Amino acid sequence: MRCTRVLSAALLAVGLAAGTAAADSSPTPSPSGSGDAPTRAGTSFRTATEIEQGQRATASGSTGDYLYWSFPADAGERPTVKATVKLSDQHTAQTWQLDVYDGLRRRQSCQYGAQTRTAAAGTASVELACVLRTVRAWSEPWADDPLPGTYYVRLTAVGLQASDLGQPVNAEVRADAKHIGGPAAVDGSLAQPLVPGVAVKSAQQDGDAADGSKKHAVLSSIEPDGGWSSHWWSDRWVWSGVGAVLAALAGIGGYALTRGSGRPSRVPPSA
């Protein structure tokens, strides 16, 4: 009876842990409204148009332009960037490329996805995608791991012919992220996310300005819902707790099985 109770408690703990882990790894919800979606793109890193995760951004441009957007990505997230380029009716073969850079402007490699595609002559559109590696909360200085902060998206055509330069195009970009959870957790965190200008402070930051407000010279104003490191909960905590509970239950069960009834058997005296 006691062993049955121990087994039932262990199965309940494992079930709760599995449910929490599944909920923790669910995709990040996307904003439902699209009325404020950006309709233009920047032409450099400094002028990149800010977009939220799950927000669809559009822009009009010309072949040969560099189109830039930026979005936030927090620790434990695996960002996915997708782009669709609608081409003009008359064009030769064009190769389009989607690049993603982190807050230090380091080009991040894609785990999978069609980062570069060639549209044959007369093709109406071309679709690109890049699934980044999971963003880590901390990394060695020499490593090239994705870190929390602002990420830049650059969309452009490469190797264009002279006849295709300046042709009108329409681009559509969307950035999403899936929270990975415990498997991506590390022991450490950055002091500040890699947001351009986050360490630049005005002379009046420590005191009130003339209008009673505090000024911060931050070049990027976007951040994840709930702030940076909003995914402070990790299913690693759950599995660690489950392991401790199972170890304790195993010890109790082993002791109950080996101690016997607790009363020594009486041996009848010999005749």
CSV table of C-alpha atoms in Angstrom, one decimal:
chain,number,residue,atom,x,y,z
A,1,MET,CA,0.0,0.0,0.0
A,2,ARG,CA,2.8,2.4,0.9
A,3,CYS,CA,4.7,1.6,-2.3
A,4,THR,CA,1.5,2.3,-4.3
A,5,ARG,CA,1.2,5.7,-2.7
A,6,VAL,CA,4.9,6.5,-3.4
A,7,LEU,CA,4.4,5.5,-7.1
A,8,SER,CA,1.3,7.6,-7.4
A,9,ALA,CA,3.0,10.6,-6.0
A,10,ALA,CA,5.9,10.2,-8.3
A,11,LEU,CA,3.7,9.9,-11.4
A,12,LEU,CA,1.8,13.0,-10.4
A,13,ALA,CA,5.0,15.0,-10.0
A,14,VAL,CA,6.2,13.9,-13.4
A,15,GLY,CA,2.9,14.7,-15.0
A,16,LEU,CA,2.9,18.2,-13.6
A,17,ALA,CA,6.5,18.7,-14.8
A,18,ALA,CA,5.7,17.6,-18.3
A,19,GLY,CA,2.7,19.9,-18.4
A,20,THR,CA,4.7,22.9,-17.3
A,21,ALA,CA,7.5,22.1,-19.8
A,22,ALA,CA,5.0,21.8,-22.6
A,23,ALA,CA,3.5,25.2,-21.7
A,24,ASP,CA,6.9,26.8,-21.4
A,25,SER,CA,8.0,25.7,-24.9
A,26,SER,CA,4.8,27.0,-26.6
A,27,PRO,CA,5.3,29.7,-29.3
A,28,THR,CA,5.4,33.3,-28.2
A,29,PRO,CA,1.9,34.8,-28.8
A,30,SER,CA,1.8,37.3,-31.7
A,31,PRO,CA,0.2,40.7,-31.6
A,32,SER,CA,-3.3,40.6,-33.0
A,33,GLY,CA,-3.5,44.1,-34.3
A,34,SER,CA,-1.8,45.1,-37.5
A,35,GLY,CA,-3.1,48.7,-37.8
A,36,ASP,CA,0.2,50.2,-36.8
A,37,ALA,CA,2.3,47.9,-38.9
A,38,PRO,CA,5.3,49.8,-40.4
A,39,THR,CA,5.1,50.5,-44.1
A,40,ARG,CA,8.6,51.6,-44.8
A,41,ALA,CA,12.1,50.2,-44.1
A,42,GLY,CA,15.4,51.8,-43.1
A,43,THR,CA,18.4,52.1,-45.3
A,44,SER,CA,21.1,51.3,-42.7
A,45,PHE,CA,21.6,49.9,-39.2
A,46,ARG,CA,21.0,53.2,-37.6
A,47,THR,CA,17.8,53.9,-39.5
A,48,ALA,CA,16.4,50.4,-39.3
A,49,THR,CA,12.6,50.3,-38.8
A,50,GLU,CA,11.6,48.8,-35.5
A,51,ILE,CA,9.0,46.0,-35.5
A,52,GLU,CA,7.6,43.8,-32.8
A,53,GLN,CA,7.6,40.1,-32.8
A,54,GLY,CA,4.6,38.8,-34.8
A,55,GLN,CA,4.1,42.1,-36.6
A,56,ARG,CA,4.0,42.2,-40.3
A,57,ALA,CA,6.0,45.0,-41.9
A,58,THR,CA,5.9,46.1,-45.5
A,59,ALA,CA,8.0,48.5,-47.5
A,60,SER,CA,8.4,49.7,-51.1
A,61,GLY,CA,11.8,50.1,-52.7
A,62,SER,CA,13.9,49.5,-55.7
A,63,THR,CA,16.2,46.6,-56.7
A,64,GLY,CA,19.7,47.5,-55.5
A,65,ASP,CA,18.4,49.1,-52.2
A,66,TYR,CA,19.3,47.8,-48.8
A,67,LEU,CA,16.2,47.4,-46.6
A,68,TYR,CA,16.6,47.2,-42.8
A,69,TRP,CA,14.3,46.3,-39.9
A,70,SER,CA,15.0,45.6,-36.3
A,71,PHE,CA,13.2,43.5,-33.6
A,72,PRO,CA,13.9,42.4,-30.0
A,73,ALA,CA,14.8,38.8,-29.0
A,74,ASP,CA,15.2,37.7,-25.4
A,75,ALA,CA,17.1,34.8,-23.8
A,76,GLY,CA,15.7,31.3,-24.5
A,77,GLU,CA,13.9,32.4,-27.7
A,78,ARG,CA,14.5,31.0,-31.2
A,79,PRO,CA,13.8,33.7,-33.7
A,80,THR,CA,12.4,33.1,-37.1
A,81,VAL,CA,12.5,35.8,-39.8
A,82,LYS,CA,10.5,35.4,-43.0
A,83,ALA,CA,10.4,37.8,-46.0
A,84,THR,CA,8.5,37.9,-49.2
A,85,VAL,CA,9.6,40.1,-52.1
A,86,LYS,CA,7.1,40.9,-54.9
A,87,LEU,CA,9.0,41.7,-58.1
A,88,SER,CA,8.2,43.7,-61.2
A,89,ASP,CA,6.6,42.1,-64.2
A,90,GLN,CA,9.8,42.3,-66.3
A,91,HIS,CA,13.0,41.3,-64.8
A,92,THR,CA,15.9,38.9,-65.4
A,93,ALA,CA,17.0,36.3,-62.9
A,94,GLN,CA,17.5,37.9,-59.5
A,95,THR,CA,19.1,36.6,-56.3
A,96,TRP,CA,17.7,37.9,-53.1
A,97,GLN,CA,19.3,37.5,-49.7
A,98,LEU,CA,18.1,37.8,-46.1
A,99,ASP,CA,20.7,38.5,-43.4
A,100,VAL,CA,20.2,38.8,-39.7
A,101,TYR,CA,22.6,40.6,-37.4
A,102,ASP,CA,22.7,40.8,-33.6
A,103,GLY,CA,23.1,44.0,-31.4
A,104,LEU,CA,26.9,43.9,-32.0
A,105,ARG,CA,26.2,43.8,-35.8
A,106,ARG,CA,27.6,40.3,-36.0
A,107,ARG,CA,26.0,38.3,-38.8
A,108,GLN,CA,24.2,35.3,-37.3
A,109,SER,CA,24.0,32.0,-39.2
A,110,CYS,CA,20.7,30.3,-39.9
A,111,GLN,CA,20.0,26.9,-38.5
A,112,TYR,CA,17.8,26.2,-41.5
A,113,GLY,CA,15.7,28.1,-44.0
A,114,ALA,CA,16.1,29.5,-47.5
A,115,GLN,CA,18.3,32.5,-46.7
A,116,THR,CA,19.2,33.1,-50.3
A,117,ARG,CA,17.0,32.4,-53.3
A,118,THR,CA,17.1,33.1,-57.0
A,119,ALA,CA,13.9,34.2,-58.8
A,120,ALA,CA,13.8,33.2,-62.4
A,121,ALA,CA,13.0,35.7,-65.1
A,122,GLY,CA,9.3,36.7,-64.9
A,123,THR,CA,8.8,35.2,-61.4
A,124,ALA,CA,6.2,37.3,-59.5
A,125,SER,CA,7.7,36.9,-56.0
A,126,VAL,CA,10.4,35.2,-54.0
A,127,GLU,CA,10.2,33.9,-50.4
A,128,LEU,CA,13.1,33.8,-47.9
A,129,ALA,CA,13.3,32.5,-44.3
A,130,CYS,CA,16.0,32.3,-41.6
A,131,VAL,CA,15.6,30.3,-38.3
A,132,LEU,CA,18.3,31.5,-35.9
A,133,ARG,CA,19.9,29.6,-33.2
A,134,THR,CA,18.4,29.9,-29.7
A,135,VAL,CA,19.3,33.1,-28.0
A,136,ARG,CA,21.6,32.5,-25.0
A,137,ALA,CA,21.5,34.5,-21.8
A,138,TRP,CA,25.3,34.5,-21.6
A,139,SER,CA,28.3,33.5,-23.7
A,140,GLU,CA,32.0,33.6,-23.8
A,141,PRO,CA,33.5,36.8,-25.3
A,142,TRP,CA,35.1,35.0,-28.1
A,143,ALA,CA,31.9,33.1,-29.1
A,144,ASP,CA,29.5,34.1,-31.8
A,145,ASP,CA,26.4,32.9,-30.0
A,146,PRO,CA,23.1,34.9,-30.3
A,147,LEU,CA,22.6,37.1,-27.2
A,148,PRO,CA,19.6,39.0,-25.9
A,149,GLY,CA,19.0,42.4,-27.5
A,150,THR,CA,18.2,44.0,-30.8
A,151,TYR,CA,18.4,42.0,-34.0
A,152,TYR,CA,18.7,43.5,-37.5
A,153,VAL,CA,17.2,42.2,-40.7
A,154,ARG,CA,18.7,43.2,-44.0
A,155,LEU,CA,17.0,42.4,-47.3
A,156,THR,CA,18.7,43.0,-50.6
A,157,ALA,CA,19.3,41.7,-54.1
A,158,VAL,CA,22.9,40.5,-54.9
A,159,GLY,CA,24.6,40.2,-58.2
A,160,LEU,CA,22.1,42.3,-60.1
A,161,GLN,CA,22.4,43.1,-63.8
A,162,ALA,CA,22.3,46.7,-65.0
A,163,SER,CA,18.9,46.2,-66.6
A,164,ASP,CA,17.3,45.3,-63.2
A,165,LEU,CA,18.7,48.2,-61.2
A,166,GLY,CA,16.0,50.5,-60.0
A,167,GLN,CA,13.0,48.3,-60.7
A,168,PRO,CA,10.2,48.7,-58.1
A,169,VAL,CA,9.7,46.0,-55.5
A,170,ASN,CA,7.5,45.4,-52.5
A,171,ALA,CA,8.8,43.6,-49.5
A,172,GLU,CA,7.0,42.0,-46.5
A,173,VAL,CA,8.9,40.9,-43.4
A,174,ARG,CA,7.8,39.2,-40.2
A,175,ALA,CA,9.8,38.1,-37.2
A,176,ASP,CA,8.5,35.5,-34.7
A,177,ALA,CA,10.1,33.6,-31.9
A,178,LYS,CA,9.5,30.3,-30.1
A,179,HIS,CA,10.5,30.0,-26.4
A,180,ILE,CA,12.7,26.9,-26.0
A,181,GLY,CA,12.8,26.8,-22.2
A,182,GLY,CA,15.2,24.7,-20.0
A,183,PRO,CA,17.3,23.1,-22.8
A,184,ALA,CA,18.6,26.6,-23.7
A,185,ALA,CA,19.2,27.8,-20.1
A,186,VAL,CA,22.7,28.7,-19.0
A,187,ASP,CA,24.3,29.7,-15.7
A,188,GLY,CA,24.9,33.4,-16.3
A,189,SER,CA,23.3,36.5,-17.8
A,190,LEU,CA,24.4,39.7,-19.5
A,191,ALA,CA,24.5,42.9,-17.4
A,192,GLN,CA,22.5,44.7,-20.2
A,193,PRO,CA,20.9,43.4,-23.4
A,194,LEU,CA,22.7,44.2,-26.6
A,195,VAL,CA,20.5,47.2,-27.5
A,196,PRO,CA,22.3,50.0,-29.4
A,197,GLY,CA,22.8,53.0,-27.1
A,198,VAL,CA,21.7,51.3,-23.9
A,199,ALA,CA,24.9,52.2,-22.2
A,200,VAL,CA,24.9,55.8,-23.5
A,201,LYS,CA,23.5,58.1,-20.9
A,202,SER,CA,22.8,61.8,-21.0
A,203,ALA,CA,24.3,64.2,-18.6
A,204,GLN,CA,21.0,64.6,-16.9
A,205,GLN,CA,20.1,60.9,-16.4
A,206,ASP,CA,21.0,60.9,-12.7
A,207,GLY,CA,19.1,64.1,-12.1
A,208,ASP,CA,15.8,65.6,-13.3
A,209,ALA,CA,15.8,67.5,-16.5
A,210,ALA,CA,14.3,71.0,-16.8
A,211,ASP,CA,10.9,69.6,-17.6
A,212,GLY,CA,11.0,67.2,-14.7
A,213,SER,CA,11.7,64.1,-16.8
A,214,LYS,CA,14.8,61.9,-17.2
A,215,LYS,CA,16.5,61.5,-20.6
A,216,HIS,CA,18.1,58.4,-21.9
A,217,ALA,CA,20.0,58.3,-25.1
A,218,VAL,CA,18.9,54.9,-26.3
A,219,LEU,CA,18.8,54.3,-30.0
A,220,SER,CA,16.4,51.4,-29.9
A,221,SER,CA,13.1,51.6,-27.9
A,222,ILE,CA,11.7,48.1,-28.6
A,223,GLU,CA,11.8,45.3,-26.0
A,224,PRO,CA,10.0,42.0,-25.5
A,225,ASP,CA,6.6,41.9,-23.9
A,226,GLY,CA,7.1,42.0,-20.1
A,227,GLY,CA,10.6,43.5,-20.5
A,228,TRP,CA,14.0,41.8,-20.9
A,229,SER,CA,14.6,38.4,-19.4
A,230,SER,CA,10.8,38.1,-19.0
A,231,HIS,CA,11.2,34.3,-19.3
A,232,TRP,CA,12.8,34.0,-15.9
A,233,TRP,CA,10.9,30.8,-15.3
A,234,SER,CA,12.7,27.7,-16.6
A,235,ASP,CA,11.5,24.1,-16.7
A,236,ARG,CA,14.9,23.1,-15.5
A,237,TRP,CA,13.6,24.2,-12.0
A,238,VAL,CA,10.7,21.8,-12.4
A,239,TRP,CA,12.9,18.8,-13.4
A,240,SER,CA,15.4,19.5,-10.6
A,241,GLY,CA,12.5,19.6,-8.1
A,242,VAL,CA,11.1,16.4,-9.5
A,243,GLY,CA,14.4,14.7,-9.2
A,244,ALA,CA,14.8,15.7,-5.6
A,245,VAL,CA,11.2,14.5,-4.8
A,246,LEU,CA,11.8,11.2,-6.6
A,247,ALA,CA,15.1,10.7,-4.7
A,248,ALA,CA,13.4,11.4,-1.4
A,249,LEU,CA,10.5,9.0,-2.2
A,250,ALA,CA,12.9,6.3,-3.3
A,251,GLY,CA,14.8,6.6,0.0
A,252,ILE,CA,11.6,6.4,2.0
A,253,GLY,CA,10.3,3.4,-0.1
A,254,GLY,CA,13.6,1.6,0.3
A,255,TYR,CA,13.6,2.2,4.0
A,256,ALA,CA,10.0,0.9,4.3
A,257,LEU,CA,10.9,-2.3,2.4
A,258,THR,CA,14.0,-3.1,4.3
A,259,ARG,CA,13.0,-2.3,7.9
A,260,GLY,CA,10.3,-5.1,8.0
A,261,SER,CA,7.4,-5.0,10.4
A,262,GLY,CA,9.5,-3.4,13.1
A,263,ARG,CA,8.9,-6.3,15.7
A,264,PRO,CA,11.4,-9.2,16.1
A,265,SER,CA,9.8,-12.6,15.7
A,266,ARG,CA,9.6,-14.7,18.9
A,267,VAL,CA,11.4,-18.0,18.9
A,268,PRO,CA,9.7,-20.6,21.1
A,269,PRO,CA,12.0,-22.0,23.8
A,270,SER,CA,13.6,-25.4,23.1
A,271,ALA,CA,12.4,-28.3,25.0
